[in-house]
XYZ file of C-alpha atoms in Angstrom:
166
model
C 46.847 -54.314 20.316
C 44.056 -52.344 18.703
C 44.297 -48.972 17.015
C 43.179 -46.147 19.311
C 41.693 -42.932 17.953
C 41.707 -39.631 19.794
C 39.159 -36.842 19.938
C 38.588 -33.769 17.800
C 39.920 -30.498 19.169
C 37.882 -28.325 21.467
C 38.369 -24.792 20.160
C 36.469 -21.705 19.126
C 37.422 -18.876 16.796
C 39.735 -16.467 18.566
C 41.420 -19.086 20.760
C 44.776 -17.759 21.978
C 46.203 -20.794 23.779
C 46.406 -24.480 22.877
C 46.814 -27.129 25.574
C 48.106 -30.409 24.156
C 48.153 -33.888 25.581
C 49.705 -36.874 23.884
C 46.805 -39.353 23.468
C 43.748 -39.932 25.693
C 44.136 -42.694 28.254
C 41.805 -45.659 28.604
C 39.441 -43.909 31.041
C 39.157 -40.881 28.762
C 38.593 -43.011 25.671
C 35.881 -44.986 27.481
C 34.156 -41.804 28.692
C 34.806 -39.911 25.416
C 36.092 -36.993 27.498
C 39.462 -35.326 27.792
C 41.129 -36.077 31.149
C 38.351 -38.312 32.479
C 40.479 -40.385 34.851
C 39.265 -39.474 38.365
C 42.831 -39.016 39.656
C 44.010 -36.865 36.745
C 44.722 -33.367 38.040
C 43.856 -31.558 34.789
C 40.346 -30.377 35.656
C 41.142 -29.486 39.300
C 44.135 -27.458 38.062
C 42.020 -25.731 35.398
C 39.516 -24.981 38.151
C 42.162 -23.415 40.380
C 43.899 -21.487 37.590
C 40.990 -20.396 35.392
C 38.048 -20.589 37.789
C 36.197 -23.344 35.914
C 34.557 -25.559 38.510
C 35.776 -29.154 37.973
C 32.442 -30.425 39.342
C 30.527 -28.935 36.398
C 29.326 -31.335 33.712
C 32.018 -32.047 31.122
C 30.212 -30.166 28.343
C 29.994 -27.057 30.506
C 33.666 -27.254 31.549
C 34.824 -27.560 27.950
C 32.496 -24.779 26.813
C 33.854 -22.413 29.452
C 37.436 -23.383 28.677
C 36.900 -22.682 24.973
C 35.058 -19.419 25.618
C 37.998 -18.281 27.754
C 40.220 -18.662 24.674
C 41.761 -22.060 25.398
C 41.822 -24.887 22.883
C 42.312 -28.491 23.943
C 43.660 -31.317 21.785
C 46.233 -34.100 21.579
C 49.312 -34.425 19.425
C 48.315 -37.892 18.278
C 45.170 -38.591 16.339
C 45.706 -42.339 16.511
C 48.185 -44.940 17.687
C 48.555 -48.436 19.074
C 49.155 -48.677 22.796
C 48.672 -51.241 25.524
C 47.030 -49.615 28.554
C 47.238 -45.873 29.132
C 50.923 -45.087 29.569
C 52.582 -42.917 26.936
C 55.645 -45.145 27.209
C 53.552 -47.993 25.747
C 52.732 -46.133 22.515
C 54.204 -48.048 19.599
C 56.401 -45.586 17.728
C 55.633 -47.210 14.378
C 51.906 -46.620 14.895
C 51.912 -42.874 15.542
C 49.463 -40.826 13.473
C 49.773 -37.105 14.162
C 46.797 -34.754 14.063
C 46.543 -32.168 11.261
C 48.113 -29.153 12.925
C 48.697 -27.160 9.741
C 44.942 -26.987 9.196
C 44.240 -26.419 12.886
C 46.608 -23.450 13.162
C 45.356 -22.019 9.868
C 41.830 -22.070 11.339
C 43.013 -20.630 14.663
C 45.562 -17.959 13.730
C 45.292 -16.137 17.066
C 46.944 -19.009 18.949
C 50.287 -17.729 20.126
C 50.985 -20.158 22.984
C 51.105 -23.942 23.087
C 51.388 -25.737 26.409
C 52.200 -29.442 26.435
C 50.739 -31.543 29.221
C 53.849 -33.556 29.991
C 57.043 -34.703 28.353
C 55.535 -37.155 25.878
C 53.258 -34.503 24.374
C 56.153 -32.067 24.052
C 58.572 -34.584 22.542
C 56.005 -35.849 20.078
C 55.043 -32.312 19.065
C 58.670 -31.236 18.608
C 59.559 -34.384 16.655
C 56.496 -34.852 14.460
C 54.703 -31.499 14.209
C 56.964 -28.500 14.755
C 59.309 -29.180 11.791
C 56.373 -29.278 9.388
C 54.825 -26.018 10.578
C 57.798 -23.986 11.857
C 57.937 -21.650 8.865
C 54.199 -20.897 8.872
C 53.532 -20.396 12.565
C 55.277 -18.570 15.368
C 54.237 -19.309 18.934
C 55.585 -20.028 22.374
C 55.910 -23.736 23.145
C 56.210 -24.800 26.797
C 56.089 -28.116 28.626
C 54.191 -28.307 31.883
C 54.268 -31.238 34.307
C 51.874 -33.967 33.305
C 48.593 -33.925 35.184
C 48.389 -37.717 34.853
C 48.195 -39.860 37.986
C 51.206 -41.718 36.524
C 53.237 -38.556 37.233
C 53.033 -39.108 40.988
C 56.611 -37.930 41.571
C 55.433 -34.335 41.113
C 53.053 -33.370 43.919
C 49.828 -31.519 43.149
C 51.016 -28.159 44.611
C 54.044 -28.194 42.290
C 51.896 -29.076 39.284
C 49.463 -26.299 40.158
C 52.261 -23.747 40.558
C 53.681 -24.618 37.131
C 50.261 -24.630 35.439
C 49.519 -21.088 36.672
C 51.579 -20.010 33.660
C 48.625 -20.660 31.352
C 46.569 -17.841 32.887
C 46.583 -14.745 30.739
């Protein structure tokens, strides 16, 4: 099982909202793009909620997302995992991203939305205790947009994700 490394954050000065995944899946790592799996609902939901066309080239989608005040990142910077499922992440291999520096550079962020349970649990366990005294923000879990979360239908995911709109 090889060590997987995530991506740098997508964020601009003045970002007000951070959307966090756990760790990019195999399709995303291969494409070097957040949420690249063709059945992942992330970009269609962002399109419906924020008006960013999911058919746009990736660079344009991420630019528009950032310019709208949304930052995108993952809780984990690296880990060992077989396949793409969060449940396959080896707990002893978790390397958390540097959130103290990130939040210091993006002080306007006042909301953090976790894309699924794994992202939320990992953030609460490994990140929040270390930064709780320095940063105050709303932390919410939204249903995972992953195709592995097939028990939640797209309309329900979309309804929950509407919360990110300012």
